[in-house]
mmCIF file of C-alpha atoms and ligand atoms in Angstrom:
data_model
loop_
_atom_site.group_PDB
_atom_site.id
_atom_site.type_symbol
_atom_site.label_atom_id
_atom_site.label_comp_id
_atom_site.label_asym_id
_atom_site.label_seq_id
_atom_site.Cartn_x
_atom_site.Cartn_y
_atom_site.Cartn_z
ATOM 1 C CA MET Z 1 219.197 -81.459 -165.323
ATOM 2 C CA SER Z 2 217.731 -81.201 -168.837
ATOM 3 C CA PHE Z 3 214.482 -79.463 -169.673
ATOM 4 C CA ASP Z 4 213.829 -80.354 -173.319
ATOM 5 C CA VAL Z 5 212.157 -83.261 -175.080
ATOM 6 C CA ALA Z 6 215.139 -84.621 -177.046
ATOM 7 C CA ALA Z 7 217.368 -84.649 -173.958
ATOM 8 C CA ALA Z 8 214.586 -86.265 -171.885
ATOM 9 C CA ALA Z 9 214.232 -89.058 -174.480
ATOM 10 C CA GLU Z 10 218.003 -89.595 -174.264
ATOM 11 C CA VAL Z 11 217.773 -89.847 -170.465
ATOM 12 C CA LEU Z 12 215.037 -92.509 -170.846
ATOM 13 C CA ARG Z 13 217.212 -94.465 -173.312
ATOM 14 C CA GLY Z 14 220.061 -94.356 -170.778
ATOM 15 C CA GLY Z 15 217.852 -95.872 -168.060
ATOM 16 C CA GLY Z 16 217.282 -92.576 -166.209
ATOM 17 C CA LEU Z 17 214.114 -91.028 -164.780
ATOM 18 C CA VAL Z 18 212.182 -88.048 -166.177
ATOM 19 C CA LEU Z 19 209.379 -85.833 -164.839
ATOM 20 C CA ILE Z 20 206.597 -85.807 -167.446
ATOM 21 C CA PRO Z 21 203.591 -83.487 -167.593
ATOM 22 C CA THR Z 22 200.302 -85.149 -168.499
ATOM 23 C CA GLU Z 23 196.780 -83.712 -168.587
ATOM 24 C CA THR Z 24 195.989 -85.551 -165.308
ATOM 25 C CA VAL Z 25 199.032 -85.233 -163.003
ATOM 26 C CA TYR Z 26 202.823 -85.166 -163.415
ATOM 27 C CA GLY Z 27 204.399 -88.591 -163.867
ATOM 28 C CA LEU Z 28 207.794 -90.025 -162.904
ATOM 29 C CA GLY Z 29 208.762 -91.845 -166.095
ATOM 30 C CA ALA Z 30 211.189 -94.587 -167.099
ATOM 31 C CA ASP Z 31 211.722 -97.035 -169.975
ATOM 32 C CA ALA Z 32 209.036 -99.715 -169.454
ATOM 33 C CA ALA Z 33 211.328 -102.456 -170.788
ATOM 34 C CA ASN Z 34 214.270 -101.659 -168.483
ATOM 35 C CA PRO Z 35 213.957 -103.398 -165.079
ATOM 36 C CA SER Z 36 216.673 -101.373 -163.363
ATOM 37 C CA ALA Z 37 215.114 -98.088 -164.520
ATOM 38 C CA ILE Z 38 211.733 -99.323 -163.245
ATOM 39 C CA ALA Z 39 213.329 -100.325 -159.931
ATOM 40 C CA ALA Z 40 214.578 -96.732 -159.608
ATOM 41 C CA ILE Z 41 210.953 -95.488 -159.856
ATOM 42 C CA PHE Z 42 209.835 -97.718 -156.985
ATOM 43 C CA GLU Z 43 212.827 -96.571 -154.953
ATOM 44 C CA ALA Z 44 212.315 -92.835 -155.616
ATOM 45 C CA LYS Z 45 208.638 -93.057 -154.646
ATOM 46 C CA GLY Z 46 209.038 -95.472 -151.746
ATOM 47 C CA ARG Z 47 206.319 -97.420 -153.535
ATOM 48 C CA PRO Z 48 205.467 -101.014 -152.567
ATOM 49 C CA ARG Z 49 206.638 -103.403 -155.282
ATOM 50 C CA PHE Z 50 203.248 -105.136 -155.473
ATOM 51 C CA ASN Z 51 201.666 -101.976 -156.922
ATOM 52 C CA PRO Z 52 201.998 -102.108 -160.740
ATOM 53 C CA LEU Z 53 202.622 -99.099 -163.011
ATOM 54 C CA ILE Z 54 200.838 -97.665 -166.047
ATOM 55 C CA ALA Z 55 202.621 -97.925 -169.435
ATOM 56 C CA HIS Z 56 202.182 -94.739 -171.468
ATOM 57 C CA VAL Z 57 201.997 -94.894 -175.270
ATOM 58 C CA THR Z 58 201.263 -92.554 -178.185
ATOM 59 C CA GLY Z 59 198.009 -94.312 -179.079
ATOM 60 C CA LEU Z 60 196.121 -97.501 -179.945
ATOM 61 C CA ALA Z 61 198.611 -98.964 -182.439
ATOM 62 C CA ALA Z 62 201.492 -98.592 -179.976
ATOM 63 C CA ALA Z 63 199.407 -100.211 -177.204
ATOM 64 C CA GLN Z 64 198.509 -103.191 -179.364
ATOM 65 C CA ARG Z 65 202.189 -104.016 -179.857
ATOM 66 C CA PHE Z 66 202.240 -105.481 -176.339
ATOM 67 C CA ALA Z 67 198.654 -105.482 -174.983
ATOM 68 C CA ALA Z 68 195.866 -107.781 -176.223
ATOM 69 C CA PHE Z 69 192.951 -105.411 -176.751
ATOM 70 C CA ASP Z 70 189.561 -107.020 -177.355
ATOM 71 C CA ALA Z 71 186.855 -105.250 -179.399
ATOM 72 C CA ARG Z 72 185.666 -103.360 -176.292
ATOM 73 C CA ALA Z 73 189.168 -102.106 -175.512
ATOM 74 C CA VAL Z 74 189.625 -100.940 -179.092
ATOM 75 C CA ARG Z 75 186.299 -99.094 -178.934
ATOM 76 C CA MET Z 76 187.295 -97.416 -175.653
ATOM 77 C CA ALA Z 77 190.715 -96.356 -176.962
ATOM 78 C CA GLU Z 78 189.158 -94.997 -180.160
ATOM 79 C CA ALA Z 79 186.602 -93.014 -178.152
ATOM 80 C CA PHE Z 80 188.813 -91.634 -175.375
ATOM 81 C CA TRP Z 81 192.499 -91.641 -176.355
ATOM 82 C CA PRO Z 82 194.496 -89.599 -176.039
ATOM 83 C CA GLY Z 83 192.958 -88.774 -172.664
ATOM 84 C CA PRO Z 84 192.527 -89.579 -168.974
ATOM 85 C CA LEU Z 85 191.585 -93.259 -169.392
ATOM 86 C CA THR Z 86 193.764 -96.273 -168.508
ATOM 87 C CA ILE Z 87 192.876 -99.686 -169.939
ATOM 88 C CA VAL Z 88 193.968 -102.919 -168.210
ATOM 89 C CA ALA Z 89 194.299 -105.789 -170.722
ATOM 90 C CA PRO Z 90 196.239 -109.070 -171.045
ATOM 91 C CA ILE Z 91 199.910 -108.640 -171.990
ATOM 92 C CA HIS Z 92 201.274 -110.524 -175.003
ATOM 93 C CA ASP Z 93 204.824 -109.144 -175.161
ATOM 94 C CA GLU Z 94 206.108 -109.427 -171.612
ATOM 95 C CA ALA Z 95 209.494 -107.892 -172.435
ATOM 96 C CA ALA Z 96 207.937 -104.612 -173.629
ATOM 97 C CA VAL Z 97 206.643 -103.823 -170.134
ATOM 98 C CA CYS Z 98 208.917 -105.697 -167.744
ATOM 99 C CA ASP Z 99 207.731 -107.965 -164.939
ATOM 100 C CA LEU Z 100 208.647 -105.514 -162.205
ATOM 101 C CA ALA Z 101 206.544 -102.755 -163.836
ATOM 102 C CA ARG Z 102 203.544 -105.125 -163.895
ATOM 103 C CA ALA Z 103 204.252 -106.452 -160.378
ATOM 104 C CA GLY Z 104 204.353 -109.894 -161.983
ATOM 105 C CA LEU Z 105 200.750 -109.744 -163.276
ATOM 106 C CA ASP Z 106 199.823 -111.215 -166.673
ATOM 107 C CA THR Z 107 197.963 -107.992 -167.449
ATOM 108 C CA VAL Z 108 199.171 -104.489 -168.239
ATOM 109 C CA ALA Z 109 197.702 -101.023 -167.622
ATOM 110 C CA VAL Z 110 198.046 -98.742 -170.682
ATOM 111 C CA ARG Z 111 197.174 -95.150 -171.415
ATOM 112 C CA ALA Z 112 197.800 -92.561 -174.132
ATOM 113 C CA PRO Z 113 198.181 -89.170 -172.423
ATOM 114 C CA ALA Z 114 196.831 -86.078 -174.192
ATOM 115 C CA HIS Z 115 199.428 -83.532 -173.090
ATOM 116 C CA PRO Z 116 201.442 -82.444 -176.168
ATOM 117 C CA LEU Z 117 204.774 -82.646 -174.281
ATOM 118 C CA ALA Z 118 204.000 -86.193 -173.108
ATOM 119 C CA GLN Z 119 203.112 -87.138 -176.692
ATOM 120 C CA ALA Z 120 206.294 -85.496 -178.021
ATOM 121 C CA LEU Z 121 208.437 -87.382 -175.502
ATOM 122 C CA LEU Z 122 206.772 -90.743 -176.265
ATOM 123 C CA GLU Z 123 207.258 -90.095 -179.975
ATOM 124 C CA ALA Z 124 210.934 -89.184 -179.505
ATOM 125 C CA PHE Z 125 211.583 -92.181 -177.241
ATOM 126 C CA GLY Z 126 209.733 -94.641 -179.461
ATOM 127 C CA GLY Z 127 208.522 -97.156 -176.854
ATOM 128 C CA PRO Z 128 206.260 -97.452 -173.814
ATOM 129 C CA VAL Z 129 207.149 -95.339 -170.763
ATOM 130 C CA CYS Z 130 205.976 -96.359 -167.303
ATOM 131 C CA ALA Z 131 204.998 -93.405 -165.168
ATOM 132 C CA PRO Z 132 203.252 -93.405 -161.837
ATOM 133 C CA SER Z 133 202.257 -90.064 -160.347
ATOM 134 C CA ALA Z 134 205.478 -88.265 -159.393
ATOM 135 C CA ASN Z 135 204.680 -87.959 -155.667
ATOM 136 C CA ARG Z 136 206.366 -89.994 -152.980
ATOM 137 C CA SER Z 137 204.081 -92.915 -152.157
ATOM 138 C CA GLY Z 138 201.012 -91.951 -150.134
ATOM 139 C CA ARG Z 139 201.318 -88.185 -150.781
ATOM 140 C CA PRO Z 140 199.128 -85.917 -152.938
ATOM 141 C CA SER Z 141 199.905 -86.173 -156.657
ATOM 142 C CA PRO Z 142 201.820 -83.236 -158.192
ATOM 143 C CA THR Z 143 199.934 -81.018 -160.653
ATOM 144 C CA THR Z 144 202.731 -78.525 -161.380
ATOM 145 C CA LEU Z 145 206.391 -79.056 -162.260
ATOM 146 C CA GLN Z 146 207.451 -77.346 -159.012
ATOM 147 C CA ASP Z 147 205.343 -79.760 -156.936
ATOM 148 C CA ALA Z 148 206.800 -82.700 -158.884
ATOM 149 C CA LEU Z 149 210.355 -81.416 -158.343
ATOM 150 C CA ASP Z 150 209.615 -81.029 -154.615
ATOM 151 C CA GLU Z 151 208.443 -84.663 -154.429
ATOM 152 C CA THR Z 152 210.848 -86.680 -156.576
ATOM 153 C CA GLY Z 153 213.057 -84.103 -158.354
ATOM 154 C CA GLY Z 154 216.156 -85.489 -156.655
ATOM 155 C CA ALA Z 155 215.785 -88.748 -158.592
ATOM 156 C CA VAL Z 156 215.474 -87.369 -162.148
ATOM 157 C CA ARG Z 157 217.940 -86.237 -164.820
ATOM 158 C CA ALA Z 158 215.317 -84.452 -166.953
ATOM 159 C CA ALA Z 159 212.036 -82.630 -166.366
ATOM 160 C CA LEU Z 160 209.501 -81.144 -168.776
ATOM 161 C CA ASP Z 161 207.420 -78.102 -167.806
ATOM 162 C CA GLY Z 162 203.890 -78.484 -169.135
ATOM 163 C CA GLY Z 163 202.260 -75.934 -166.826
ATOM 164 C CA ALA Z 164 199.418 -76.750 -164.434
ATOM 165 C CA CYS Z 165 197.620 -80.020 -165.259
ATOM 166 C CA ALA Z 166 194.225 -79.414 -166.881
ATOM 167 C CA VAL Z 167 192.392 -82.379 -165.320
ATOM 168 C CA GLY Z 168 194.141 -82.549 -161.942
ATOM 169 C CA VAL Z 169 193.197 -86.080 -160.809
ATOM 170 C CA GLU Z 170 194.640 -89.328 -162.150
ATOM 171 C CA SER Z 171 193.188 -91.293 -165.038
ATOM 172 C CA THR Z 172 190.142 -93.530 -164.685
ATOM 173 C CA VAL Z 173 191.283 -97.191 -164.712
ATOM 174 C CA ILE Z 174 189.072 -99.773 -166.470
ATOM 175 C CA ALA Z 175 189.819 -103.513 -166.690
ATOM 176 C CA LEU Z 176 188.795 -105.174 -169.957
ATOM 177 C CA LEU Z 177 189.543 -108.826 -169.177
ATOM 178 C CA ASP Z 178 187.176 -111.800 -168.933
ATOM 179 C CA GLY Z 179 183.668 -110.784 -167.915
ATOM 180 C CA PRO Z 180 182.138 -107.310 -167.859
ATOM 181 C CA PRO Z 181 184.176 -104.097 -167.970
ATOM 182 C CA ARG Z 182 185.241 -103.234 -164.430
ATOM 183 C CA LEU Z 183 185.951 -99.856 -162.873
ATOM 184 C CA LEU Z 184 189.228 -100.224 -160.945
ATOM 185 C CA ARG Z 185 189.792 -96.549 -160.145
ATOM 186 C CA LEU Z 186 187.587 -93.470 -160.449
ATOM 187 C CA GLY Z 187 189.434 -90.659 -162.177
ATOM 188 C CA GLY Z 188 189.606 -87.920 -164.754
ATOM 189 C CA LEU Z 189 187.067 -89.412 -167.158
ATOM 190 C CA ASP Z 190 183.469 -89.436 -165.801
ATOM 191 C CA ARG Z 191 181.894 -92.821 -165.287
ATOM 192 C CA GLN Z 192 178.773 -91.662 -167.179
ATOM 193 C CA VAL Z 193 180.795 -90.697 -170.250
ATOM 194 C CA ILE Z 194 182.420 -94.144 -170.334
ATOM 195 C CA GLU Z 195 179.141 -95.978 -169.776
ATOM 196 C CA ALA Z 196 177.604 -94.104 -172.722
ATOM 197 C CA VAL Z 197 180.139 -95.893 -174.955
ATOM 198 C CA ILE Z 198 180.539 -99.290 -173.347
ATOM 199 C CA GLY Z 199 177.480 -99.831 -171.161
ATOM 200 C CA PRO Z 200 177.330 -100.376 -167.388
ATOM 201 C CA LEU Z 201 180.618 -100.737 -165.511
ATOM 202 C CA ALA Z 202 180.876 -103.426 -162.847
ATOM 203 C CA ASP Z 203 182.571 -102.691 -159.541
ATOM 204 C CA ALA Z 204 186.172 -103.783 -159.183
ATOM 205 C CA GLY Z 205 185.151 -106.973 -157.360
ATOM 206 C CA GLU Z 206 187.872 -109.584 -157.549
ATOM 207 C CA ASP Z 207 189.877 -107.326 -159.826
ATOM 208 C CA ALA Z 208 190.435 -105.026 -156.829
ATOM 209 C CA GLN Z 209 193.396 -107.139 -155.892
ATOM 210 C CA ARG Z 210 194.702 -106.563 -159.383
ATOM 211 C CA SER Z 211 194.731 -102.827 -158.692
ATOM 212 C CA PRO Z 212 196.551 -102.714 -155.390
ATOM 213 C CA GLY Z 213 196.754 -98.908 -155.578
ATOM 214 C CA ARG Z 214 193.144 -98.898 -154.410
ATOM 215 C CA LEU Z 215 193.996 -100.501 -151.111
ATOM 216 C CA LEU Z 216 196.467 -97.978 -149.786
ATOM 217 C CA ARG Z 217 195.947 -94.788 -147.839
ATOM 218 C CA HIS Z 218 196.872 -92.310 -150.487
ATOM 219 C CA TYR Z 219 197.010 -88.704 -151.610
ATOM 220 C CA ALA Z 220 197.419 -87.606 -147.979
ATOM 221 C CA PRO Z 221 198.666 -84.208 -146.806
ATOM 222 C CA GLN Z 222 200.436 -83.880 -143.414
ATOM 223 C CA ALA Z 223 197.477 -82.307 -141.613
ATOM 224 C CA PRO Z 224 194.428 -84.466 -140.783
ATOM 225 C CA LEU Z 225 191.424 -83.954 -143.066
ATOM 226 C CA ARG Z 226 187.838 -83.339 -141.915
ATOM 227 C CA LEU Z 227 185.412 -83.954 -144.787
ATOM 228 C CA ASN Z 228 181.902 -82.645 -145.497
ATOM 229 C CA ALA Z 229 182.479 -79.811 -143.046
ATOM 230 C CA ALA Z 230 179.979 -76.946 -142.792
ATOM 231 C CA ALA Z 231 182.656 -74.448 -141.710
ATOM 232 C CA PRO Z 232 186.230 -74.440 -140.409
ATOM 233 C CA GLN Z 233 186.951 -74.691 -136.686
ATOM 234 C CA ALA Z 234 189.666 -72.695 -134.915
ATOM 235 C CA GLY Z 235 193.092 -73.547 -136.314
ATOM 236 C CA GLU Z 236 191.776 -75.390 -139.365
ATOM 237 C CA ALA Z 237 192.559 -74.461 -142.964
ATOM 238 C CA TRP Z 238 189.373 -74.250 -145.066
ATOM 239 C CA LEU Z 239 188.854 -75.775 -148.506
ATOM 240 C CA GLY Z 240 185.530 -74.321 -149.616
ATOM 241 C CA PHE Z 241 183.311 -75.317 -152.540
ATOM 242 C CA GLY Z 242 180.621 -73.275 -154.245
ATOM 243 C CA ASP Z 243 180.489 -70.586 -151.570
ATOM 244 C CA GLY Z 244 181.029 -67.798 -154.079
ATOM 245 C CA VAL Z 245 184.157 -66.624 -152.251
ATOM 246 C CA ALA Z 246 187.386 -66.603 -154.226
ATOM 247 C CA ALA Z 247 189.394 -67.597 -151.150
ATOM 248 C CA PRO Z 248 192.873 -68.813 -152.121
ATOM 249 C CA LEU Z 249 192.076 -72.342 -151.008
ATOM 250 C CA SER Z 250 188.572 -72.664 -152.455
ATOM 251 C CA LEU Z 251 188.287 -75.847 -154.527
ATOM 252 C CA SER Z 252 185.853 -73.972 -156.767
ATOM 253 C CA PRO Z 253 184.179 -70.685 -155.755
ATOM 254 C CA SER Z 254 181.490 -71.237 -158.406
ATOM 255 C CA GLY Z 255 180.826 -74.860 -157.402
ATOM 256 C CA ASP Z 256 182.218 -76.510 -160.548
ATOM 257 C CA VAL Z 257 183.309 -80.133 -159.926
ATOM 258 C CA ARG Z 258 185.728 -80.021 -162.877
ATOM 259 C CA GLU Z 259 187.517 -77.023 -161.373
ATOM 260 C CA ALA Z 260 187.560 -78.773 -157.977
ATOM 261 C CA ALA Z 261 189.318 -81.777 -159.553
ATOM 262 C CA GLN Z 262 191.818 -79.499 -161.283
ATOM 263 C CA ARG Z 263 192.627 -77.648 -158.037
ATOM 264 C CA LEU Z 264 192.320 -80.492 -155.496
ATOM 265 C CA PHE Z 265 195.941 -81.558 -155.017
ATOM 266 C CA SER Z 266 197.431 -78.060 -155.241
ATOM 267 C CA CYS Z 267 194.895 -76.850 -152.636
ATOM 268 C CA LEU Z 268 195.813 -79.739 -150.305
ATOM 269 C CA ARG Z 269 199.496 -78.832 -150.658
ATOM 270 C CA ALA Z 270 198.826 -75.112 -150.136
ATOM 271 C CA ALA Z 271 196.752 -75.886 -147.037
ATOM 272 C CA ASP Z 272 199.559 -78.015 -145.639
ATOM 273 C CA ARG Z 273 202.027 -75.174 -146.073
ATOM 274 C CA LEU Z 274 199.958 -73.125 -143.592
ATOM 275 C CA ASN Z 275 200.779 -75.752 -140.924
ATOM 276 C CA PRO Z 276 197.174 -75.921 -139.722
ATOM 277 C CA ARG Z 277 195.816 -78.078 -136.900
ATOM 278 C CA GLY Z 278 193.688 -79.742 -139.575
ATOM 279 C CA ILE Z 279 192.138 -79.176 -142.989
ATOM 280 C CA ALA Z 280 188.338 -78.882 -143.194
ATOM 281 C CA VAL Z 281 186.777 -79.539 -146.596
ATOM 282 C CA ALA Z 282 183.312 -78.452 -147.740
ATOM 283 C CA PRO Z 283 181.000 -81.119 -149.235
ATOM 284 C CA VAL Z 284 181.554 -81.734 -152.961
ATOM 285 C CA PRO Z 285 178.564 -83.154 -154.890
ATOM 286 C CA GLU Z 286 178.889 -86.738 -156.115
ATOM 287 C CA ILE Z 287 178.272 -85.815 -159.776
ATOM 288 C CA GLY Z 288 180.638 -86.083 -162.764
ATOM 289 C CA LEU Z 289 184.245 -85.593 -161.642
ATOM 290 C CA GLY Z 290 182.912 -84.958 -158.120
ATOM 291 C CA GLU Z 291 182.984 -88.757 -157.717
ATOM 292 C CA ALA Z 292 186.747 -88.835 -158.309
ATOM 293 C CA VAL Z 293 187.299 -85.779 -156.085
ATOM 294 C CA ASN Z 294 185.410 -87.445 -153.214
ATOM 295 C CA ASP Z 295 187.275 -90.721 -153.783
ATOM 296 C CA ARG Z 296 190.634 -88.924 -153.459
ATOM 297 C CA LEU Z 297 189.453 -86.972 -150.399
ATOM 298 C CA ARG Z 298 188.235 -90.122 -148.614
ATOM 299 C CA ARG Z 299 191.539 -91.878 -149.244
ATOM 300 C CA ALA Z 300 193.520 -88.795 -148.199
ATOM 301 C CA ALA Z 301 191.499 -88.760 -144.969
ATOM 302 C CA GLY Z 302 192.378 -92.407 -144.428
ATOM 303 C CA PHE Z 303 188.829 -93.787 -144.759
ATOM 304 C CA VAL Z 304 189.726 -96.323 -147.451
ATOM 305 C CA GLY Z 305 192.146 -99.152 -146.814
HETATM 306 O O1 LIG M 1 196.720 -90.214 -164.610
HETATM 307 C C1 LIG M 1 197.419 -91.183 -164.326
HETATM 308 O O2 LIG M 1 197.018 -92.337 -164.439
HETATM 309 C C2 LIG M 1 198.859 -90.890 -163.818
HETATM 310 C C3 LIG M 1 199.614 -90.199 -164.954
HETATM 311 C C4 LIG M 1 201.071 -89.967 -164.615
HETATM 312 O O3 LIG M 1 199.466 -90.930 -166.155
HETATM 313 N N1 LIG M 1 199.493 -92.085 -163.402
HETATM 314 C C5 LIG M 1 199.112 -92.743 -162.273
HETATM 315 O O4 LIG M 1 199.860 -93.875 -161.989
HETATM 316 O O5 LIG M 1 198.205 -92.399 -161.551
HETATM 317 P P1 LIG M 1 199.842 -94.613 -160.587
HETATM 318 O O6 LIG M 1 200.989 -95.553 -160.657
HETATM 319 O O7 LIG M 1 199.883 -93.601 -159.488
HETATM 320 O O8 LIG M 1 198.527 -95.422 -160.572
HETATM 321 C C6 LIG M 1 198.403 -96.604 -161.333
HETATM 322 C C7 LIG M 1 197.164 -97.365 -160.932
HETATM 323 C C8 LIG M 1 197.325 -98.020 -159.575
HETATM 324 O O9 LIG M 1 196.110 -97.927 -158.859
HETATM 325 C C9 LIG M 1 197.659 -99.459 -159.946
HETATM 326 O O10 LIG M 1 197.331 -100.365 -158.928
HETATM 327 C C10 LIG M 1 196.815 -99.634 -161.214
HETATM 328 O O11 LIG M 1 196.908 -98.393 -161.879
HETATM 329 N N2 LIG M 1 197.342 -100.701 -162.095
HETATM 330 C C11 LIG M 1 198.500 -100.709 -162.791
HETATM 331 N N3 LIG M 1 198.662 -101.866 -163.468
HETATM 332 C C12 LIG M 1 197.575 -102.624 -163.207
HETATM 333 C C13 LIG M 1 197.149 -103.923 -163.606
HETATM 334 N N4 LIG M 1 197.873 -104.704 -164.408
HETATM 335 N N5 LIG M 1 195.958 -104.371 -163.143
HETATM 336 C C14 LIG M 1 195.202 -103.570 -162.338
HETATM 337 N N6 LIG M 1 195.560 -102.336 -161.919
HETATM 338 C C15 LIG M 1 196.721 -101.876 -162.339
HETATM 339 MG MG1 LIG M 2 199.661 -92.304 -157.641
#
């Protein structure tokens, strides 16, 4: 196993898989143009083939080589890249991001990650890299290299250690196709911040079927989750919020939604390791990144799809 950028780029060129730190979560990366490398991602994750991947690039110019960005998409990329925003746009070079990676759609999801190691790897590789979160399908996303190695480490020939992810939940996914901008997935960039640049976001609507990731039970630990709990019951692990107690599993002792997003997946994993009867989670306010935290918690609890 290699742990440096040049070797990781070489692994990508050879059709192998790499664990990549990003500011959101760790990704399981492969050459976007190589169908057998992309097939290995689906296999390692146990991911359904109808769920398309995100192509990662260094920035706007690299994205425009294969994605048709309209004026709105350009404005969004200029405002928020590199960062936790994924843009879905029509594809114009279908070979650059292979059919399997797009699940046969005529659109492509693109994002420029902000993590310096992700940027260095993309630069060294020189083309788009598809990378879903590095968990096995349906499990919480990894936010440290160790968690990523525990999930899919057996499938990779290189791994980069970028420390704990600063954002902690996946990127926000916006579709910029015909019609108004649509929010396909809540995530690391607040809805309000996006709307300040591009105006009101429509719900996913018919585009929901274009983002099949939304439809699955996802992010789930082993133990059942009980949300909006006032206190833990006997045998339950407790994920507190804003209770002023620096308990090891508190999402944020001070009640900061950003910190709760950053700690969410590692707290779910840590709670699971206690082998509890269940995991009780305190209410998290639906403001800023709290929206994405609650979205992930509802899916992890099995309330969506
Ligand atoms: O933060 C992130 O986005 C992380 C890091 C590694 O970059 N990646 C990530 O990838 O979360 P993944 O594969 O777990 O989620 C990709 C999401 C899914 O919900 C998928 O359905 C959606 O993006 N998606 C991909 N291509 C799409 C397309 N052409 N149209 C609509 N949705 C698409
Ligand atoms: Mg995922």
